Short mmCIF file of C-alpha atoms in Angstrom, two decimals:
data_model
loop_
_atom_site.label_atom_id
_atom_site.label_comp_id
_atom_site.label_asym_id
_atom_site.label_seq_id
_atom_site.Cartn_x
_atom_site.Cartn_y
_atom_site.Cartn_z
CA UNK A 527 19.00 -11.27 2.80
CA UNK A 528 15.55 -12.92 2.08
CA UNK A 529 13.32 -10.28 0.23
CA UNK A 530 11.78 -9.06 2.69
CA UNK A 531 14.25 -8.74 5.82
CA UNK A 532 15.53 -6.80 3.27
CA UNK A 533 12.48 -4.34 3.21
CA UNK A 534 12.00 -4.62 6.79
CA UNK A 535 15.34 -3.42 7.72
CA UNK A 536 15.58 -0.75 5.16
CA UNK A 537 12.57 0.47 7.61
CA UNK A 538 14.04 -0.33 11.52
CA UNK A 539 17.24 1.30 10.67
CA UNK A 540 15.83 4.95 8.74
CA UNK A 541 17.86 3.93 5.04
CA UNK A 542 18.04 5.93 2.59
CA UNK A 543 17.45 2.60 -0.12
CA UNK A 544 19.17 -0.54 -0.51
CA UNK A 545 20.51 -1.83 -3.00
CA UNK A 546 19.69 -5.50 -3.79
CA UNK A 547 22.45 -8.29 -5.68
CA UNK A 548 19.85 -10.26 -6.66
CA UNK A 549 18.67 -13.03 -9.59
CA UNK A 550 14.96 -13.59 -8.00
CA UNK A 551 13.77 -16.42 -8.38
CA UNK A 552 15.68 -17.16 -11.67
CA UNK A 553 18.98 -18.68 -11.74
CA UNK A 554 21.66 -17.62 -9.92
CA UNK A 555 25.60 -18.59 -10.45
CA UNK A 556 27.79 -16.54 -12.83
CA UNK A 557 26.45 -17.69 -15.95
CA UNK A 558 22.74 -17.37 -15.04
CA UNK A 559 20.48 -14.26 -13.49
CA UNK A 560 22.14 -11.63 -12.00
CA UNK A 561 20.94 -7.99 -11.29
CA UNK A 562 21.01 -5.25 -9.50
CA UNK A 563 17.56 -3.88 -7.62
CA UNK A 564 17.41 0.41 -5.11
CA UNK A 565 14.72 -0.29 -2.73
CA UNK A 566 13.77 3.52 -1.12
CA UNK A 567 13.54 4.31 2.15
CA UNK A 568 9.10 3.12 2.79
CA UNK A 569 11.66 -0.38 2.31
CA UNK A 570 10.04 -0.66 -1.25
CA UNK A 571 10.90 -1.56 -5.40
CA UNK A 572 11.58 1.96 -6.70
CA UNK A 573 9.74 3.68 -9.06
CA UNK A 574 10.70 4.62 -12.98
CA UNK A 575 10.95 8.07 -11.46
CA UNK A 576 13.75 7.16 -9.42
CA UNK A 577 15.62 4.31 -11.83
CA UNK A 578 15.24 6.47 -14.79
CA UNK A 579 17.07 9.79 -12.78
CA UNK A 580 20.11 6.94 -11.13
CA UNK A 581 20.13 6.53 -15.07
CA UNK A 582 20.25 9.90 -16.31
CA UNK A 583 23.23 10.99 -13.41
CA UNK A 584 25.02 7.48 -14.74
CA UNK A 585 26.06 9.30 -18.09
CA UNK A 586 27.85 11.74 -16.73
CA UNK A 587 30.08 10.14 -13.97
CA UNK A 588 33.61 10.26 -14.38
CA UNK A 589 35.30 7.68 -12.33
CA UNK A 590 34.36 6.08 -8.90
CA UNK A 591 36.83 5.30 -5.86
CA UNK A 592 37.37 0.77 -4.45
CA UNK A 593 38.84 0.36 -2.20
CA UNK A 594 40.15 -3.30 -2.66
CA UNK A 595 42.35 -4.10 0.97
CA UNK A 596 38.73 -3.76 3.03
CA UNK A 597 38.70 -6.26 5.50
CA UNK A 598 35.19 -6.46 7.24
CA UNK A 599 34.08 -9.48 9.99
CA UNK A 600 30.86 -10.38 8.07
CA UNK A 601 30.71 -12.93 11.39
CA UNK A 602 30.62 -10.28 13.99
CA UNK A 603 27.12 -7.91 14.71
CA UNK A 604 27.75 -4.27 15.00
CA UNK A 605 29.74 -0.98 13.43
CA UNK A 606 32.99 -1.47 12.59
CA UNK A 607 35.26 1.17 11.62
CA UNK A 608 37.69 1.78 9.48
CA UNK A 609 39.61 5.39 7.77
CA UNK A 610 39.23 5.62 3.96
CA UNK A 611 40.24 8.26 2.18
CA UNK A 612 37.82 9.68 0.91
CA UNK A 613 35.20 8.67 3.50
CA UNK A 614 36.82 9.44 6.89
CA UNK A 615 35.46 7.50 9.67
CA UNK A 616 34.11 4.58 6.57
CA UNK A 617 31.77 2.38 9.10
CA UNK A 618 29.83 -1.16 7.77
CA UNK A 619 27.44 -2.25 10.12
CA UNK A 620 26.85 -6.02 10.15
CA UNK A 621 22.76 -6.75 11.23
CA UNK A 622 20.80 -9.48 12.27
CA UNK A 623 18.33 -10.11 9.36
CA UNK A 624 17.07 -13.16 10.60
CA UNK A 625 16.49 -11.85 14.33
CA UNK A 626 15.50 -7.30 12.71
CA UNK A 627 12.40 -9.67 10.74
CA UNK A 628 11.27 -12.19 13.87
CA UNK A 629 11.33 -9.19 15.74
CA UNK A 630 8.90 -7.27 13.39
CA UNK A 631 6.60 -10.91 13.30
CA UNK A 632 6.20 -10.12 16.60
CA UNK A 633 4.68 -7.79 17.00
CA UNK A 634 1.80 -8.24 13.61
CA UNK A 635 1.10 -12.12 15.23
CA UNK A 636 -0.07 -13.46 18.38
CA UNK A 637 3.11 -16.10 19.27
CA UNK A 638 1.75 -17.88 22.32
CA UNK A 639 -0.44 -18.99 20.49
CA UNK A 640 2.16 -19.85 17.41
CA UNK A 641 2.84 -21.58 19.59
CA UNK A 642 0.52 -23.71 21.33
CA UNK A 643 -0.36 -24.30 17.46
CA UNK A 644 2.75 -25.85 16.29
CA UNK A 645 3.56 -27.18 19.38
CA UNK A 646 1.12 -28.13 22.73
CA UNK A 647 -0.35 -31.84 22.50
CA UNK A 648 -1.99 -31.43 20.31
CA UNK A 649 -0.05 -29.48 17.76
CA UNK A 650 -0.18 -29.64 14.19
CA UNK A 651 2.06 -31.36 12.05
CA UNK A 652 3.09 -28.69 9.34
CA UNK A 653 6.01 -29.42 5.94
CA UNK A 654 7.45 -26.46 5.27
CA UNK A 655 10.36 -26.99 1.79
CA UNK A 656 12.76 -23.61 1.96
CA UNK A 657 13.94 -25.14 -1.70
CA UNK A 658 17.52 -24.35 -0.97
CA UNK A 659 16.65 -20.56 -0.49
CA UNK A 660 17.11 -17.94 1.44
CA UNK A 661 14.97 -17.89 3.84
CA UNK A 662 15.63 -21.47 5.45
CA UNK A 663 17.33 -19.22 7.99
CA UNK A 664 14.82 -17.93 8.66
CA UNK A 665 11.84 -20.85 10.04
CA UNK A 666 14.17 -22.87 11.87
CA UNK A 667 14.82 -19.76 13.07
CA UNK A 668 11.45 -19.15 14.11
CA UNK A 669 9.24 -21.42 13.19
CA UNK A 670 11.50 -23.91 14.58
CA UNK A 671 13.55 -22.83 17.31
CA UNK A 672 10.98 -19.93 18.50
CA UNK A 673 7.63 -20.64 17.59
CA UNK A 674 8.28 -24.74 18.18
CA UNK A 675 7.88 -26.77 15.72
CA UNK A 676 10.16 -30.73 15.10
CA UNK A 677 13.15 -29.22 13.28
CA UNK A 678 11.65 -31.93 11.08
CA UNK A 679 9.10 -30.19 10.20
CA UNK A 680 11.59 -27.24 8.55
CA UNK A 681 12.96 -28.87 5.08
CA UNK A 682 15.76 -27.56 1.92
CA UNK A 683 17.02 -24.84 5.01
CA UNK A 684 20.14 -24.58 3.35
CA UNK A 685 20.74 -21.58 1.65
CA UNK A 686 23.04 -23.40 -1.72
CA UNK A 687 23.92 -21.25 -5.03
CA UNK A 688 22.13 -23.11 -7.56
CA UNK A 689 18.98 -24.07 -4.51
CA UNK A 690 20.39 -27.81 -5.38
CA UNK A 691 20.07 -28.06 -8.31
CA UNK A 692 16.46 -27.00 -8.62
CA UNK A 693 14.20 -24.71 -9.47
CA UNK A 694 12.89 -23.16 -6.20
CA UNK A 695 9.46 -21.84 -7.45
CA UNK A 696 6.66 -22.93 -5.22
CA UNK A 697 4.07 -24.22 -7.16
CA UNK A 698 2.84 -27.79 -8.02
CA UNK A 699 6.06 -28.37 -11.09
CA UNK A 700 8.76 -27.43 -8.81
CA UNK A 701 7.54 -28.04 -5.74
CA UNK A 702 6.34 -31.71 -6.33
CA UNK A 703 8.71 -33.00 -3.59
CA UNK A 704 7.14 -31.68 -0.62
CA UNK A 705 3.11 -31.94 -2.79
CA UNK A 706 3.79 -35.96 -2.40
CA UNK A 707 5.03 -36.16 0.89
CA UNK A 708 1.84 -34.04 1.91
CA UNK A 709 -0.29 -37.05 -0.37
CA UNK A 710 0.90 -39.59 2.48
CA UNK A 711 -1.23 -37.37 5.16
CA UNK A 712 1.24 -37.76 7.20
CA UNK A 713 0.30 -33.20 7.54
CA UNK A 714 -1.85 -30.43 8.51
CA UNK A 715 -0.89 -28.00 6.80
CA UNK A 716 2.20 -27.57 4.72
CA UNK A 717 4.45 -23.89 2.41
CA UNK A 718 6.92 -23.65 -0.44
CA UNK A 719 8.15 -20.46 -0.62
CA UNK A 720 10.70 -19.18 -3.35
CA UNK A 721 14.75 -18.04 -3.20
CA UNK A 722 14.56 -14.98 -2.28
CA UNK A 723 11.78 -15.48 0.34
CA UNK A 724 9.23 -13.44 -1.16
CA UNK A 725 6.79 -15.70 -2.42
CA UNK A 726 5.58 -18.19 -1.24
CA UNK A 727 2.61 -21.53 -1.92
CA UNK A 728 0.39 -23.71 0.50
CA UNK A 729 -1.35 -26.67 1.00
CA UNK A 730 -4.10 -28.81 2.92
CA UNK A 731 -3.90 -32.47 3.80
CA UNK A 732 -3.96 -35.10 1.76
CA UNK A 733 -1.40 -32.31 -0.68
CA UNK A 734 -4.94 -29.87 -0.98
CA UNK A 735 -3.97 -27.28 -3.15
CA UNK A 736 -4.91 -23.57 -1.94
CA UNK A 737 -4.51 -21.51 -5.35
CA UNK A 738 -2.59 -17.95 -4.39
CA UNK A 739 -6.02 -15.70 -5.93
CA UNK A 740 -7.87 -17.84 -2.75
CA UNK A 741 -4.86 -16.89 -0.59
CA UNK A 742 -5.54 -13.76 -0.48
CA UNK A 743 -9.25 -13.82 -0.37
CA UNK A 744 -9.45 -16.16 3.07
CA UNK A 745 -6.87 -13.96 4.89
CA UNK A 746 -9.01 -10.71 3.55
CA UNK A 747 -12.19 -13.13 4.92
CA UNK A 748 -9.88 -13.97 8.28
CA UNK A 749 -8.30 -11.14 8.89
CA UNK A 750 -9.01 -10.11 12.88
CA UNK A 751 -7.45 -13.43 13.21
CA UNK A 752 -3.92 -11.43 13.01
CA UNK A 753 -3.51 -8.39 15.69
CA UNK A 754 -1.35 -5.90 13.69
CA UNK A 755 -4.97 -6.18 11.58
CA UNK A 756 -6.85 -5.38 15.09
CA UNK A 757 -4.64 -2.40 15.70
CA UNK A 758 -4.75 -1.02 12.17
CA UNK A 759 -7.87 -1.59 11.05
CA UNK A 760 -8.73 -2.82 7.27
CA UNK A 761 -7.52 -0.09 5.36
CA UNK A 762 -7.77 -1.93 1.96
CA UNK A 763 -7.74 -4.38 -0.50
CA UNK A 764 -6.16 -5.20 -3.87
CA UNK A 765 -4.26 -7.74 -5.95
CA UNK A 766 -3.35 -7.65 -9.07
CA UNK A 767 -5.61 -7.49 -12.38
CA UNK A 768 -4.34 -11.92 -13.77
CA UNK A 769 -5.03 -13.01 -10.28
CA UNK A 770 -8.91 -13.98 -9.33
CA UNK A 771 -12.18 -11.60 -8.51
CA UNK A 772 -11.98 -13.89 -5.32
CA UNK A 773 -10.74 -10.84 -3.00
CA UNK A 774 -13.43 -9.14 -4.79
CA UNK A 775 -16.30 -10.80 -3.09
CA UNK A 776 -15.10 -10.62 0.29
CA UNK A 777 -14.27 -6.93 0.04
CA UNK A 778 -17.88 -6.48 -0.99
CA UNK A 779 -19.42 -8.96 1.64
CA UNK A 780 -17.13 -6.87 4.43
CA UNK A 781 -17.87 -2.95 2.67
CA UNK A 782 -14.04 -2.72 1.95
CA UNK A 783 -12.60 -1.50 -0.48
CA UNK A 784 -10.78 -3.01 -3.42
CA UNK A 785 -8.11 -2.00 -5.81
CA UNK A 786 -7.50 -3.88 -8.83
CA UNK A 787 -3.79 -3.30 -10.19
CA UNK A 788 -1.71 -4.51 -13.21
CA UNK A 789 1.01 -6.58 -12.11
CA UNK A 790 3.88 -5.12 -9.77
CA UNK A 791 4.62 -4.37 -6.86
CA UNK A 792 5.21 -1.08 -6.99
CA UNK A 793 1.17 -0.21 -7.63
CA UNK A 794 0.34 -1.87 -4.13
CA UNK A 795 3.39 -0.18 -2.61
CA UNK A 796 1.10 3.10 -3.68
CA UNK A 797 -1.30 2.31 -2.45
CA UNK A 798 -0.04 1.28 1.75
CA UNK A 799 2.59 5.54 1.53
CA UNK A 800 -0.51 6.82 0.81
CA UNK A 801 -2.99 4.79 3.44
CA UNK A 802 -5.17 3.54 1.25
CA UNK A 803 -4.16 -0.80 1.73
CA UNK A 804 -3.54 -3.01 3.78
CA UNK A 805 -3.20 -6.45 2.41
CA UNK A 806 -2.95 -7.85 -1.78
CA UNK A 807 -1.93 -11.01 -3.65
CA UNK A 808 -1.28 -11.79 -6.64
CA UNK A 809 -2.07 -14.44 -8.39
CA UNK A 810 1.79 -15.59 -8.92
CA UNK A 811 2.35 -16.58 -5.45
CA UNK A 812 2.77 -13.53 -3.52
CA UNK A 813 0.42 -12.81 -0.29
CA UNK A 814 1.80 -9.40 1.19
CA UNK A 815 -0.12 -6.44 3.58
CA UNK A 816 1.00 -3.29 4.19
CA UNK A 817 3.90 -4.04 7.39
CA UNK A 818 6.82 -3.69 4.79
CA UNK A 819 6.93 -2.91 1.48
CA UNK A 820 7.00 -5.60 0.08
CA UNK A 821 5.76 -9.78 -0.92
CA UNK A 822 5.89 -11.59 1.64
CA UNK A 823 6.29 -15.56 2.44
CA UNK A 824 6.61 -15.57 5.49
CA UNK A 825 4.30 -13.72 6.75
CA UNK A 826 1.40 -15.20 4.70
CA UNK A 827 1.81 -18.68 5.40
CA UNK A 828 2.73 -17.68 9.51
CA UNK A 829 -1.46 -15.59 8.75
CA UNK A 830 -2.97 -19.31 7.15
CA UNK A 831 -1.22 -20.43 10.21
CA UNK A 832 -3.45 -17.93 12.42
CA UNK A 833 -6.48 -19.33 10.97
CA UNK A 834 -6.03 -22.46 11.72
CA UNK A 835 -5.33 -21.39 15.26
CA UNK A 836 -8.58 -19.74 15.25
CA UNK A 837 -10.47 -20.82 13.63
CA UNK A 838 -9.61 -24.94 14.60
CA UNK A 839 -10.69 -25.73 10.98
CA UNK A 840 -8.27 -27.49 8.07
CA UNK A 841 -7.22 -25.80 5.29
CA UNK A 842 -10.33 -27.83 3.32
CA UNK A 843 -12.00 -27.26 6.46
CA UNK A 844 -12.12 -23.60 5.66
CA UNK A 845 -11.64 -23.40 2.42
CA UNK A 846 -14.40 -24.99 1.16
CA UNK A 847 -16.66 -22.88 4.24
CA UNK A 848 -14.93 -19.48 2.55
CA UNK A 849 -16.12 -20.48 -1.07
CA UNK A 850 -20.22 -21.62 0.83
CA UNK A 851 -19.62 -18.02 2.39
CA UNK A 852 -18.22 -16.04 -0.75
CA UNK A 853 -18.42 -18.03 -4.30
CA UNK A 854 -15.68 -19.86 -5.46
CA UNK A 855 -13.77 -18.40 -8.84
CA UNK A 856 -11.31 -20.35 -11.12
CA UNK A 857 -8.99 -18.34 -13.08
CA UNK A 858 -6.89 -20.73 -15.77
CA UNK A 859 -2.69 -18.83 -16.17
CA UNK A 860 -0.66 -20.42 -19.58
CA UNK A 861 3.36 -19.70 -19.63
CA UNK A 862 4.26 -19.56 -23.31
CA UNK A 863 7.72 -19.78 -22.85
CA UNK A 864 10.52 -18.94 -25.25
CA UNK A 865 7.98 -18.45 -28.40
CA UNK A 866 8.13 -16.94 -32.04
CA UNK A 867 7.13 -12.78 -30.88
CA UNK A 868 6.06 -11.64 -34.57
CA UNK A 869 3.81 -14.67 -33.93
CA UNK A 870 2.62 -14.21 -30.61
CA UNK A 871 2.56 -10.59 -31.14
CA UNK A 872 0.13 -11.84 -33.75
CA UNK A 873 -1.50 -14.28 -31.93
CA UNK A 874 -2.75 -11.15 -29.44
CA UNK A 875 -4.01 -8.76 -32.03
CA UNK A 876 -5.84 -11.52 -33.08
CA UNK A 877 -7.01 -11.83 -29.36
CA UNK A 878 -7.62 -8.24 -28.68
CA UNK A 879 -9.85 -7.50 -31.80
CA UNK A 880 -12.31 -10.20 -31.14
CA UNK A 881 -12.22 -9.14 -27.85
CA UNK A 882 -12.53 -5.54 -28.30
CA UNK A 883 -16.02 -6.26 -30.85
CA UNK A 884 -18.87 -5.31 -28.21
CA UNK A 885 -20.68 -8.09 -29.76
CA UNK A 886 -18.42 -9.59 -27.42
CA UNK A 887 -19.92 -9.58 -23.92
CA UNK A 888 -22.86 -11.08 -23.89
CA UNK A 889 -20.94 -14.07 -26.38
CA UNK A 890 -21.94 -17.73 -25.26
CA UNK A 891 -19.84 -20.25 -24.60
CA UNK A 892 -20.24 -23.99 -24.99
CA UNK A 893 -18.25 -27.39 -22.79
CA UNK A 894 -19.87 -30.79 -21.93
CA UNK A 895 -23.23 -30.01 -20.36
CA UNK A 896 -21.87 -25.89 -19.38
CA UNK A 897 -22.87 -22.87 -21.44
CA UNK A 898 -20.98 -19.40 -19.67
CA UNK A 899 -21.64 -15.58 -20.78
CA UNK A 900 -19.08 -13.02 -21.47
CA UNK A 901 -19.20 -10.43 -18.62
CA UNK A 902 -16.44 -9.29 -18.80
CA UNK A 903 -13.79 -8.56 -22.28
CA UNK A 904 -11.61 -5.58 -22.18
CA UNK A 905 -7.15 -5.10 -22.19
CA UNK A 906 -6.35 -3.74 -18.52
CA UNK A 907 -5.51 -0.19 -18.57
CA UNK A 908 -5.19 1.53 -14.65
CA UNK A 909 -5.44 4.93 -13.03
CA UNK A 910 -3.03 5.41 -9.80
CA UNK A 911 -5.68 6.85 -7.35
CA UNK A 912 -3.06 7.94 -5.53
CA UNK A 913 -0.15 9.73 -7.97
CA UNK A 914 -2.47 9.57 -11.30
CA UNK A 915 -0.50 7.72 -14.02
CA UNK A 916 -1.71 6.12 -16.62
CA UNK A 917 -0.68 1.90 -17.53
CA UNK A 918 -2.36 0.74 -20.25
CA UNK A 919 -2.48 -2.24 -22.19
CA UNK A 920 -1.56 -4.69 -19.61
#
């Protein structure tokens, strides 16, 4: 199952929660990463209060029961009942997660308009790369079969344990094949997804790159292209702290509430459960809304396609119009991997000392013929407006 589909099915079945065995977007397999994640009844990741309690209870467990000879037919949808000593009856239900997820999306988007965009006489050409992650079957069923996009518009849709030897991270480095294909000019819209289907990268014709901070801002600025938000209204917008201020500009112009949170979807989930948040995003290629409690790659792509269908413009035209109207924000991200922790801590300490000096705000830095002035500098701290919890040193 994709991560957004897990959230969708937990909510749909009113389950108490879900246990997910995952390597997230890290290398899987016996010698790779492997983790267990618990999602609560809202469909979102368990907050620390719950995981701490699970850990406390685990210390007192004396025994557990297994039933190795239980044979479940995983290919047949529906309930199967077994007589097991400690659980009578023991019921296993096999669900079609692709259908459950597709049904949810039908209630969010205008599928007739999307079908026109993708399969009518003057349809646009799209290229969607599942990168051998789990989202392949969802793309095939929803975008190709239901919305009528040609079968060859979806590639690498067979999930593989080793992701076909690639790293399914939807960015310009790891999705280079898609970037190169888009540069040919044969396709109007491109997207790549990660291994568990919750993150996405959007490209326009000739490989025009939409950075994730701009992506969520454009969806926010065109939110009425999505029928779901016409029904629910827009309760608020949010972004993680390292995400650019592009969404802030939209919130200000459209007089919407904006929240800036630490990195981590649980902070968004808290705001959604309290009815304060409709749309949110992170610079690490995650975008989502309050339809579930996880980020959702395919939802974000259908949101973009809805905007293309409404505005009848190219990705590049939409982006340039957006910058004209709301201004343009830039941010850079540097990933330092497997560095010496003492040196890294020293660097952070030196940086913080320099930043927290009162004279730093207002300081000017020049590069080429441009001069920049520091407006704000802080080590971000967040007080959750819902439960009052404080996250420091972000």
